[in-house]
Amino acid sequence: MIGLVAGAAVLGAVAGALALYGMNGLKGNASATKPLPDGTVPAATAAISDPDCAGAVATAKRLAPFAKGELAALSLATEPRRLPALTFTDGDGRPVTLADFKGKTLLVNLWATWCVPCRKEMPALDALEKAQGNADFQVLAINLDTKDPKKPRAFLNEIGISSLAFHADPETKTFQALRSVGRGFGLPTTLLVDAKGCEIGYLAGPAEWASEDAQALIRQAVGKGV
């Protein structure tokens, strides 16, 4: 009986974790860390330590007092790390990269319609973009649905998302690139990125991005105080 109770408790904990972090429908990336035939390392898996990202670490230290409440799970950078060269498409299907947003502080969010916590998180991300999106900051939400390309747009329209620009990566290359550097194991995955493309913070799982805790942290990250 004790064994059955313990087993049920474990299963309950696992179910709870999956309810908070979508794990289905994502492609693996087992070969991502292997060199190419010519001996070079793929860009996504090249060393991402970059001295030019020291400013992001300084920003992370400044944000530490604000990573609380709704954002207590945010992991702030302790070493200078540059994100891989993420590639995806814009709302018109044109290819874009993270470098195209250089000069802006970004909240990069990977999501999919099959991910329940992602669906619940989208209105908060939309509210954050509406409140603070400008020339200095943007919520960059990238959809990873791999089948029906109309489904994510229809979902966003149904729930009244109006401020987020639509971006998509049906081949999940962004997820694979981040996974190769230890930043993508499920959805939603969210990264706070500075204007140089350097990582300030990383969050595995959902957050209430429209909360005052989140709003204050983003204002501080962009340099607009609290």
Coordinates of N, CA and C in Angstrom, one line a residue:
M1 N 0.8 -1.2 0.0 CA 0.0 0.0 0.0 C 0.9 1.3 0.0
I2 N 1.9 1.3 0.9 CA 2.8 2.4 0.9 C 3.5 2.6 -0.5
G3 N 3.8 1.5 -1.1 CA 4.5 1.6 -2.4 C 3.5 2.2 -3.5
L4 N 2.2 1.8 -3.4 CA 1.3 2.3 -4.3 C 1.0 3.8 -4.1
V5 N 1.0 4.2 -2.8 CA 0.8 5.7 -2.5 C 2.0 6.5 -3.0
A6 N 3.2 6.0 -2.8 CA 4.4 6.7 -3.2 C 4.4 6.8 -4.7
G7 N 4.0 5.7 -5.4 CA 4.0 5.7 -6.8 C 3.0 6.7 -7.4
A8 N 1.9 6.8 -6.8 CA 0.8 7.7 -7.2 C 1.3 9.2 -7.0
A9 N 2.1 9.4 -5.9 CA 2.6 10.7 -5.6 C 3.6 11.1 -6.7
V10 N 4.5 10.2 -7.1 CA 5.4 10.5 -8.1 C 4.7 10.8 -9.5
L11 N 3.7 10.0 -9.8 CA 3.0 10.2 -11.1 C 2.3 11.6 -11.0
G12 N 1.8 11.9 -9.9 CA 1.1 13.2 -9.7 C 2.1 14.3 -10.0
A13 N 3.3 14.2 -9.4 CA 4.3 15.2 -9.5 C 4.7 15.4 -11.0
V14 N 4.9 14.3 -11.7 CA 5.3 14.3 -13.1 C 4.2 15.0 -13.9
A15 N 2.9 14.6 -13.6 CA 1.8 15.2 -14.4 C 1.8 16.7 -14.2
G16 N 2.0 17.1 -12.9 CA 2.0 18.5 -12.6 C 3.1 19.2 -13.4
A17 N 4.3 18.6 -13.5 CA 5.4 19.2 -14.2 C 5.1 19.4 -15.7
L18 N 4.5 18.3 -16.3 CA 4.1 18.4 -17.7 C 3.0 19.4 -17.9
A19 N 2.2 19.6 -16.9 CA 1.1 20.6 -17.1 C 1.7 22.0 -17.2
L20 N 2.9 22.2 -16.6 CA 3.5 23.5 -16.5 C 4.5 23.7 -17.6
Y21 N 4.9 22.6 -18.3 CA 6.0 22.7 -19.3 C 5.7 21.7 -20.4
G22 N 5.3 22.2 -21.6 CA 5.0 21.4 -22.7 C 6.2 20.6 -23.2
M23 N 6.1 19.3 -23.4 CA 7.2 18.5 -23.8 C 6.9 17.8 -25.1
N24 N 5.7 17.8 -25.6 CA 5.3 17.0 -26.8 C 5.6 17.8 -28.1
G25 N 5.8 17.0 -29.2 CA 5.8 17.6 -30.5 C 7.0 18.3 -30.9
L26 N 8.1 18.2 -30.2 CA 9.3 18.9 -30.6 C 10.4 17.9 -31.1
K27 N 11.0 18.3 -32.2 CA 12.1 17.5 -32.8 C 13.3 17.4 -31.9
G28 N 13.9 16.3 -31.9 CA 15.2 16.1 -31.1 C 16.3 16.8 -31.9
N29 N 17.5 16.7 -31.3 CA 18.7 17.3 -31.9 C 19.9 16.6 -31.5
A30 N 19.8 15.3 -31.6 CA 20.9 14.4 -31.0 C 22.3 14.7 -31.7
S31 N 22.2 15.1 -33.0 CA 23.5 15.3 -33.7 C 24.0 16.7 -33.6
A32 N 23.3 17.6 -32.8 CA 23.7 19.0 -32.9 C 25.1 19.3 -32.4
T33 N 25.6 18.5 -31.5 CA 26.9 18.8 -30.9 C 28.0 18.2 -31.7
K34 N 27.7 17.5 -32.8 CA 28.8 16.8 -33.5 C 29.3 17.7 -34.6
P35 N 30.7 17.7 -34.8 CA 31.3 18.5 -35.9 C 30.8 18.1 -37.3
L36 N 30.8 19.0 -38.2 CA 30.4 18.7 -39.6 C 31.5 17.9 -40.2
P37 N 31.3 17.3 -41.4 CA 32.3 16.5 -42.1 C 33.6 17.2 -42.3
D38 N 33.6 18.5 -42.5 CA 34.8 19.2 -42.7 C 35.5 19.6 -41.5
G39 N 35.0 19.2 -40.3 CA 35.6 19.4 -39.0 C 35.2 20.7 -38.3
T40 N 34.4 21.5 -39.0 CA 33.9 22.7 -38.3 C 32.7 22.4 -37.4
V41 N 32.4 23.3 -36.5 CA 31.3 23.1 -35.6 C 30.1 24.0 -36.1
P42 N 28.9 23.4 -36.1 CA 27.8 24.2 -36.6 C 27.7 25.5 -35.7
A43 N 27.2 26.6 -36.4 CA 27.1 27.9 -35.7 C 26.3 27.8 -34.4
A44 N 25.2 27.0 -34.4 CA 24.4 26.9 -33.2 C 25.1 26.3 -32.0
T45 N 26.2 25.5 -32.3 CA 26.8 24.8 -31.2 C 28.2 25.3 -31.0
A46 N 28.6 26.3 -31.7 CA 29.9 26.9 -31.4 C 29.9 27.5 -30.0
A47 N 31.1 27.7 -29.5 CA 31.2 28.3 -28.2 C 30.5 29.6 -28.1
I48 N 29.6 29.8 -27.1 CA 28.8 31.0 -27.1 C 29.4 32.0 -26.0
S49 N 30.5 31.6 -25.4 CA 31.1 32.6 -24.4 C 31.7 33.7 -25.2
D50 N 31.3 35.0 -24.9 CA 31.7 36.1 -25.7 C 32.0 37.3 -24.7
P51 N 33.2 37.7 -24.7 CA 33.6 38.9 -23.8 C 32.8 40.1 -24.1
D52 N 32.3 40.2 -25.3 CA 31.5 41.4 -25.7 C 30.2 41.4 -25.0
C53 N 29.8 40.3 -24.4 CA 28.5 40.2 -23.7 C 28.7 40.5 -22.2
A54 N 29.8 41.0 -21.8 CA 30.0 41.3 -20.3 C 28.9 42.3 -19.8
G55 N 28.4 43.2 -20.7 CA 27.4 44.1 -20.3 C 26.1 43.5 -19.9
A56 N 25.8 42.3 -20.6 CA 24.6 41.6 -20.2 C 24.7 41.0 -18.8
V57 N 25.9 40.6 -18.4 CA 26.1 40.0 -17.1 C 25.9 41.2 -16.1
A58 N 26.4 42.4 -16.4 CA 26.2 43.5 -15.5 C 24.7 43.8 -15.4
T59 N 24.0 43.8 -16.5 CA 22.6 44.0 -16.4 C 21.9 43.0 -15.6
A60 N 22.3 41.7 -15.7 CA 21.7 40.6 -15.0 C 21.8 40.9 -13.5
K61 N 23.0 41.3 -13.1 CA 23.3 41.6 -11.7 C 22.3 42.7 -11.2
R62 N 22.1 43.7 -12.0 CA 21.3 44.8 -11.7 C 19.8 44.4 -11.5
L63 N 19.5 43.3 -12.3 CA 18.1 42.9 -12.3 C 17.8 41.9 -11.2
A64 N 18.8 41.4 -10.5 CA 18.6 40.4 -9.5 C 17.5 40.7 -8.4
P65 N 17.5 42.0 -7.9 CA 16.4 42.3 -6.9 C 15.0 42.3 -7.5
F66 N 14.9 42.3 -8.9 CA 13.6 42.3 -9.5 C 13.1 40.9 -9.9
A67 N 14.0 40.0 -9.9 CA 13.6 38.6 -10.2 C 13.0 37.9 -9.0
K68 N 11.8 38.3 -8.8 CA 11.0 37.8 -7.6 C 9.6 37.7 -7.9
G69 N 8.8 37.2 -7.0 CA 7.4 37.0 -7.2 C 7.1 36.1 -8.4
E70 N 6.4 36.7 -9.4 CA 6.0 36.0 -10.6 C 7.3 35.6 -11.5
L71 N 8.4 36.2 -11.2 CA 9.6 35.9 -12.0 C 10.7 35.3 -11.1
A72 N 10.3 34.7 -10.0 CA 11.3 34.1 -9.1 C 12.1 33.0 -9.8
A73 N 11.6 32.4 -10.8 CA 12.2 31.3 -11.5 C 13.2 31.7 -12.6
L74 N 13.2 33.0 -12.8 CA 14.1 33.5 -13.9 C 15.6 33.3 -13.5
S75 N 16.3 32.6 -14.4 CA 17.8 32.4 -14.1 C 18.6 33.5 -14.9
L76 N 19.3 34.3 -14.1 CA 20.0 35.4 -14.7 C 21.4 35.0 -15.0
A77 N 22.0 35.6 -16.1 CA 23.3 35.3 -16.6 C 24.4 35.6 -15.6
T78 N 25.3 34.7 -15.4 CA 26.5 34.9 -14.6 C 27.8 34.8 -15.4
E79 N 27.7 34.6 -16.7 CA 28.8 34.6 -17.6 C 28.4 35.2 -18.9
P80 N 29.3 35.8 -19.7 CA 28.9 36.4 -20.9 C 28.6 35.4 -22.0
R81 N 27.3 35.3 -22.4 CA 26.9 34.3 -23.4 C 26.1 35.0 -24.5
R82 N 26.5 34.7 -25.7 CA 25.8 35.2 -26.9 C 24.9 34.1 -27.4
L83 N 23.6 34.4 -27.8 CA 22.7 33.4 -28.3 C 23.2 32.9 -29.7
P84 N 22.8 31.7 -30.0 CA 23.1 31.2 -31.4 C 22.3 32.1 -32.4
A85 N 22.7 32.0 -33.7 CA 22.1 32.7 -34.8 C 20.7 32.1 -35.1
L86 N 19.7 32.5 -34.3 CA 18.4 31.9 -34.5 C 17.8 32.5 -35.8
T87 N 17.1 31.6 -36.6 CA 16.5 31.9 -37.8 C 15.0 31.5 -37.8
F88 N 14.2 32.3 -38.4 CA 12.7 32.0 -38.4 C 12.1 32.9 -39.5
T89 N 10.8 33.0 -39.5 CA 10.1 33.8 -40.5 C 9.2 34.9 -39.9
D90 N 9.0 35.9 -40.6 CA 8.1 37.0 -40.1 C 6.7 36.7 -40.5
G91 N 5.7 37.6 -40.3 CA 4.3 37.4 -40.6 C 4.0 37.2 -42.1
D92 N 5.0 37.7 -42.9 CA 4.8 37.5 -44.4 C 5.6 36.3 -44.9
G93 N 6.2 35.5 -44.0 CA 6.9 34.3 -44.5 C 8.3 34.6 -44.9
R94 N 8.8 35.9 -44.7 CA 10.2 36.2 -45.1 C 11.1 35.7 -44.0
P95 N 12.3 35.2 -44.4 CA 13.3 34.8 -43.4 C 13.9 35.9 -42.6
V96 N 14.0 35.8 -41.3 CA 14.6 36.8 -40.5 C 15.5 36.1 -39.5
T97 N 16.4 36.8 -38.8 CA 17.3 36.3 -37.8 C 17.2 37.1 -36.6
L98 N 17.8 36.6 -35.5 CA 17.8 37.4 -34.3 C 18.6 38.7 -34.5
A99 N 19.6 38.7 -35.4 CA 20.4 39.8 -35.7 C 19.6 41.0 -36.3
D100 N 18.5 40.7 -36.9 CA 17.7 41.7 -37.5 C 17.0 42.6 -36.4
F101 N 17.1 42.2 -35.2 CA 16.5 42.9 -34.1 C 17.6 43.6 -33.2
K102 N 18.8 43.6 -33.7 CA 19.9 44.2 -33.0 C 19.5 45.7 -32.6
G103 N 19.9 46.0 -31.4 CA 19.6 47.4 -30.9 C 18.4 47.4 -30.0
K104 N 17.6 46.3 -29.9 CA 16.5 46.2 -29.1 C 16.7 45.2 -28.0
T105 N 16.2 45.4 -26.8 CA 16.2 44.4 -25.7 C 15.0 43.5 -26.1
L106 N 15.1 42.2 -26.1 CA 14.1 41.3 -26.5 C 13.7 40.3 -25.5
L107 N 12.4 40.0 -25.4 CA 12.0 38.8 -24.7 C 11.6 37.8 -25.7
V108 N 12.5 36.8 -25.9 CA 12.3 35.8 -27.0 C 11.5 34.7 -26.3
N109 N 10.3 34.3 -26.9 CA 9.5 33.3 -26.3 C 9.1 32.3 -27.4
L110 N 9.5 31.0 -27.2 CA 9.1 29.9 -28.1 C 7.9 29.3 -27.6
W111 N 6.9 29.1 -28.5 CA 5.6 28.6 -28.1 C 4.9 27.7 -29.2
A112 N 3.9 27.0 -28.8 CA 3.2 26.2 -29.8 C 1.7 26.0 -29.3
T113 N 0.8 25.8 -30.2 CA -0.6 25.7 -29.8 C -0.9 24.4 -29.1
W114 N -0.1 23.4 -29.2 CA -0.3 22.2 -28.5 C 0.2 22.2 -27.1
C115 N 0.9 23.3 -26.7 CA 1.4 23.5 -25.4 C 0.4 24.3 -24.6
V116 N -0.2 23.6 -23.6 CA -1.2 24.3 -22.8 C -0.7 25.5 -22.0
P117 N 0.4 25.4 -21.3 CA 0.9 26.6 -20.6 C 1.3 27.7 -21.6
C118 N 1.7 27.4 -22.8 CA 2.0 28.5 -23.8 C 0.7 29.2 -24.1
R119 N -0.4 28.5 -24.4 CA -1.7 29.1 -24.7 C -2.1 30.0 -23.6
K120 N -2.0 29.6 -22.4 CA -2.4 30.5 -21.2 C -1.5 31.7 -21.1
E121 N -0.2 31.6 -21.6 CA 0.7 32.6 -21.4 C 0.6 33.8 -22.4
M122 N 0.1 33.5 -23.6 CA 0.0 34.4 -24.7 C -0.6 35.7 -24.4
P123 N -1.8 35.8 -23.7 CA -2.4 37.1 -23.4 C -1.5 38.0 -22.5
A124 N -0.7 37.4 -21.6 CA 0.2 38.1 -20.7 C 1.3 38.7 -21.6
L125 N 1.9 37.9 -22.5 CA 2.9 38.4 -23.4 C 2.4 39.5 -24.3
D126 N 1.2 39.4 -24.7 CA 0.6 40.4 -25.6 C 0.4 41.7 -24.8
A127 N 0.0 41.6 -23.5 CA -0.2 42.7 -22.6 C 1.1 43.4 -22.4
L128 N 2.2 42.6 -22.2 CA 3.5 43.2 -22.0 C 4.0 44.0 -23.2
E129 N 3.8 43.4 -24.4 CA 4.2 44.1 -25.6 C 3.4 45.4 -25.8
K130 N 2.1 45.3 -25.5 CA 1.3 46.5 -25.6 C 1.7 47.6 -24.6
A131 N 2.1 47.2 -23.4 CA 2.5 48.2 -22.4 C 3.9 48.8 -22.7
Q132 N 4.8 47.9 -23.1 CA 6.2 48.4 -23.2 C 6.9 48.3 -24.5
G133 N 6.2 47.7 -25.5 CA 6.8 47.5 -26.8 C 7.1 48.9 -27.5
N134 N 8.4 49.1 -27.9 CA 8.7 50.3 -28.6 C 10.0 50.1 -29.3
A135 N 10.7 51.2 -29.7 CA 12.0 51.1 -30.4 C 13.1 50.4 -29.6
D136 N 12.9 50.4 -28.3 CA 13.9 49.8 -27.4 C 13.6 48.4 -26.9
F137 N 12.4 48.0 -27.0 CA 12.0 46.7 -26.4 C 10.9 46.0 -27.3
Q138 N 11.0 44.7 -27.4 CA 10.0 43.9 -28.1 C 9.9 42.5 -27.5
V139 N 8.6 42.1 -27.4 CA 8.4 40.6 -27.1 C 8.4 39.9 -28.5
L140 N 9.3 39.0 -28.6 CA 9.5 38.3 -29.9 C 9.0 36.9 -29.7
A141 N 7.7 36.6 -30.0 CA 7.1 35.3 -29.8 C 7.3 34.5 -31.1
I142 N 7.9 33.3 -31.0 CA 8.1 32.5 -32.2 C 7.3 31.2 -32.1
N143 N 6.4 31.0 -33.0 CA 5.5 29.8 -33.0 C 6.3 28.6 -33.6
L144 N 6.1 27.4 -32.9 CA 6.8 26.2 -33.4 C 5.9 25.1 -33.9
D145 N 4.6 25.5 -34.2 CA 3.7 24.5 -34.8 C 4.3 23.9 -36.1
T146 N 4.3 22.6 -36.2 CA 4.9 22.0 -37.4 C 4.0 21.5 -38.5
K147 N 2.7 21.6 -38.2 CA 1.7 21.1 -39.2 C 0.9 22.2 -39.9
D148 N -0.3 22.4 -39.4 CA -1.2 23.4 -40.0 C -0.7 24.8 -39.8
P149 N -0.2 25.5 -40.8 CA 0.3 26.9 -40.5 C -0.8 27.9 -40.2
K150 N -2.0 27.6 -40.5 CA -3.1 28.5 -40.2 C -3.6 28.4 -38.7
K151 N -3.2 27.3 -38.1 CA -3.7 27.1 -36.7 C -3.2 28.1 -35.7
P152 N -1.9 28.4 -35.6 CA -1.5 29.4 -34.6 C -2.1 30.8 -34.8
R153 N -2.2 31.2 -36.1 CA -2.8 32.5 -36.4 C -4.3 32.5 -36.0
A154 N -5.0 31.4 -36.2 CA -6.4 31.4 -35.9 C -6.5 31.4 -34.4
F155 N -5.6 30.7 -33.7 CA -5.7 30.7 -32.2 C -5.5 32.1 -31.6
L156 N -4.5 32.8 -32.2 CA -4.2 34.2 -31.7 C -5.3 35.1 -32.0
N157 N -6.0 34.9 -33.1 CA -7.1 35.8 -33.4 C -8.3 35.5 -32.5
E158 N -8.5 34.2 -32.2 CA -9.6 33.8 -31.3 C -9.5 34.4 -29.9
I159 N -8.3 34.5 -29.4 CA -8.1 35.0 -28.0 C -7.8 36.5 -28.0
G160 N -7.8 37.2 -29.2 CA -7.7 38.6 -29.2 C -6.3 39.2 -29.1
I161 N -5.3 38.4 -29.5 CA -3.9 38.9 -29.5 C -3.8 40.0 -30.6
S162 N -3.4 41.2 -30.2 CA -3.3 42.3 -31.1 C -2.0 43.0 -31.2
S163 N -1.2 42.8 -30.2 CA 0.1 43.6 -30.1 C 1.3 42.8 -30.6
L164 N 1.3 41.5 -30.4 CA 2.4 40.7 -30.8 C 2.5 40.5 -32.3
A165 N 3.7 40.7 -32.9 CA 3.9 40.4 -34.3 C 4.1 38.9 -34.4
F166 N 3.6 38.4 -35.5 CA 3.6 36.9 -35.7 C 4.9 36.5 -36.3
H167 N 5.6 35.5 -35.7 CA 6.8 34.9 -36.2 C 6.7 33.4 -36.1
A168 N 7.2 32.7 -37.0 CA 7.1 31.2 -37.0 C 8.4 30.5 -37.3
D169 N 8.4 29.3 -36.9 CA 9.6 28.4 -37.2 C 9.1 27.0 -37.2
P170 N 8.3 26.6 -38.3 CA 7.7 25.2 -38.3 C 8.8 24.1 -38.4
E171 N 10.0 24.4 -38.7 CA 11.1 23.4 -38.7 C 11.7 23.3 -37.3
T172 N 11.3 24.1 -36.3 CA 11.8 24.2 -35.0 C 13.3 24.3 -34.9
K173 N 13.9 25.0 -35.8 CA 15.4 25.2 -35.8 C 15.8 26.1 -34.6
T174 N 15.0 27.0 -34.2 CA 15.3 27.9 -33.1 C 15.4 27.0 -31.8
F175 N 14.4 26.2 -31.7 CA 14.4 25.3 -30.5 C 15.6 24.4 -30.4
Q176 N 15.9 23.8 -31.6 CA 17.1 22.9 -31.7 C 18.4 23.7 -31.4
A177 N 18.5 24.9 -31.9 CA 19.7 25.7 -31.7 C 19.9 26.0 -30.2
L178 N 18.8 26.4 -29.6 CA 18.9 26.7 -28.1 C 19.1 25.4 -27.3
R179 N 18.5 24.3 -27.7 CA 18.7 23.1 -27.0 C 20.2 22.7 -27.0
S180 N 20.8 23.0 -28.2 CA 22.2 22.5 -28.3 C 23.1 23.3 -27.3
V181 N 22.7 24.4 -26.8 CA 23.5 25.2 -25.9 C 22.8 25.2 -24.5
G182 N 21.9 24.2 -24.2 CA 21.3 24.1 -22.9 C 20.2 25.1 -22.6
R183 N 19.5 25.6 -23.7 CA 18.5 26.5 -23.4 C 17.2 26.2 -24.1
G184 N 16.9 24.9 -24.3 CA 15.6 24.5 -24.9 C 15.3 23.1 -24.6
F185 N 14.5 22.8 -23.7 CA 14.1 21.4 -23.4 C 12.6 21.2 -23.3
G186 N 11.8 22.2 -23.5 CA 10.4 22.1 -23.5 C 9.8 23.5 -23.8
L187 N 8.5 23.6 -23.8 CA 7.9 24.8 -24.1 C 6.9 25.2 -23.0
P188 N 6.7 26.5 -22.7 CA 7.4 27.6 -23.3 C 8.9 27.8 -22.8
T189 N 9.7 28.3 -23.7 CA 11.1 28.6 -23.3 C 11.2 30.1 -23.6
T190 N 11.7 30.9 -22.6 CA 11.8 32.3 -22.8 C 13.2 32.8 -22.4
L191 N 13.7 33.7 -23.2 CA 15.0 34.3 -22.9 C 14.9 35.8 -23.0
L192 N 15.6 36.5 -22.0 CA 15.7 38.0 -22.1 C 17.1 38.3 -22.7
V193 N 17.0 39.0 -23.8 CA 18.2 39.2 -24.6 C 18.5 40.7 -24.7
D194 N 19.8 41.1 -24.6 CA 20.1 42.6 -24.7 C 20.2 43.0 -26.1
A195 N 20.5 44.3 -26.3 CA 20.5 44.9 -27.7 C 21.7 44.3 -28.5
K196 N 22.6 43.6 -27.9 CA 23.7 43.0 -28.7 C 23.5 41.5 -29.0
G197 N 22.4 41.0 -28.6 CA 22.1 39.6 -28.8 C 22.7 38.7 -27.7
C198 N 23.0 39.3 -26.6 CA 23.5 38.5 -25.4 C 22.5 38.2 -24.4
E199 N 22.6 37.0 -23.8 CA 21.6 36.5 -22.9 C 21.7 37.2 -21.5
I200 N 20.6 37.8 -21.1 CA 20.5 38.4 -19.8 C 19.9 37.4 -18.8
G201 N 18.9 36.7 -19.2 CA 18.2 35.7 -18.4 C 17.5 34.7 -19.2
Y202 N 17.1 33.6 -18.5 CA 16.5 32.4 -19.1 C 15.4 31.8 -18.2
L203 N 14.3 31.5 -18.8 CA 13.2 30.9 -18.0 C 12.6 29.7 -18.7
A204 N 12.6 28.6 -18.0 CA 12.0 27.3 -18.5 C 10.7 27.2 -17.9
G205 N 9.6 27.3 -18.8 CA 8.3 27.3 -18.3 C 7.6 28.6 -18.3
P206 N 6.3 28.7 -18.0 CA 5.5 29.9 -18.1 C 5.7 30.9 -17.0
A207 N 5.3 32.1 -17.2 CA 5.4 33.2 -16.2 C 4.2 34.2 -16.5
E208 N 3.9 34.9 -15.5 CA 2.8 35.9 -15.6 C 3.5 37.2 -16.1
W209 N 3.7 37.4 -17.4 CA 4.5 38.5 -17.9 C 3.8 39.8 -17.9
A210 N 2.5 39.8 -17.6 CA 1.8 41.1 -17.5 C 1.8 41.6 -16.0
S211 N 2.3 40.8 -15.1 CA 2.4 41.2 -13.7 C 3.2 42.4 -13.5
E212 N 3.1 43.1 -12.3 CA 3.9 44.2 -12.0 C 5.3 43.8 -11.8
D213 N 5.6 42.6 -11.3 CA 6.9 42.1 -11.1 C 7.6 42.0 -12.5
A214 N 6.9 41.5 -13.5 CA 7.5 41.4 -14.8 C 7.7 42.8 -15.5
Q215 N 6.7 43.6 -15.3 CA 6.8 44.9 -15.9 C 8.0 45.7 -15.3
A216 N 8.1 45.6 -14.0 CA 9.3 46.3 -13.4 C 10.6 45.8 -13.8
L217 N 10.7 44.5 -14.0 CA 12.0 43.9 -14.4 C 12.3 44.3 -15.8
I218 N 11.3 44.3 -16.7 CA 11.6 44.7 -18.1 C 11.9 46.2 -18.2
R219 N 11.3 47.0 -17.4 CA 11.6 48.5 -17.4 C 13.1 48.7 -17.0
Q220 N 13.5 47.9 -16.0 CA 14.9 48.0 -15.5 C 15.8 47.5 -16.5
A221 N 15.5 46.4 -17.2 CA 16.3 45.8 -18.3 C 16.6 46.8 -19.4
V222 N 15.5 47.5 -19.8 CA 15.6 48.5 -20.9 C 16.3 49.7 -20.4
G223 N 16.4 49.9 -19.1 CA 17.1 51.1 -18.6 C 16.2 52.3 -18.3
K224 N 14.9 51.9 -18.0 CA 13.9 53.0 -17.8 C 13.5 53.0 -16.3
G225 N 14.3 52.4 -15.5 CA 14.0 52.4 -14.0 C 12.7 51.6 -13.7
V226 N 12.1 51.9 -12.6 CA 10.9 51.1 -12.1 C 9.7 52.0 -12.2

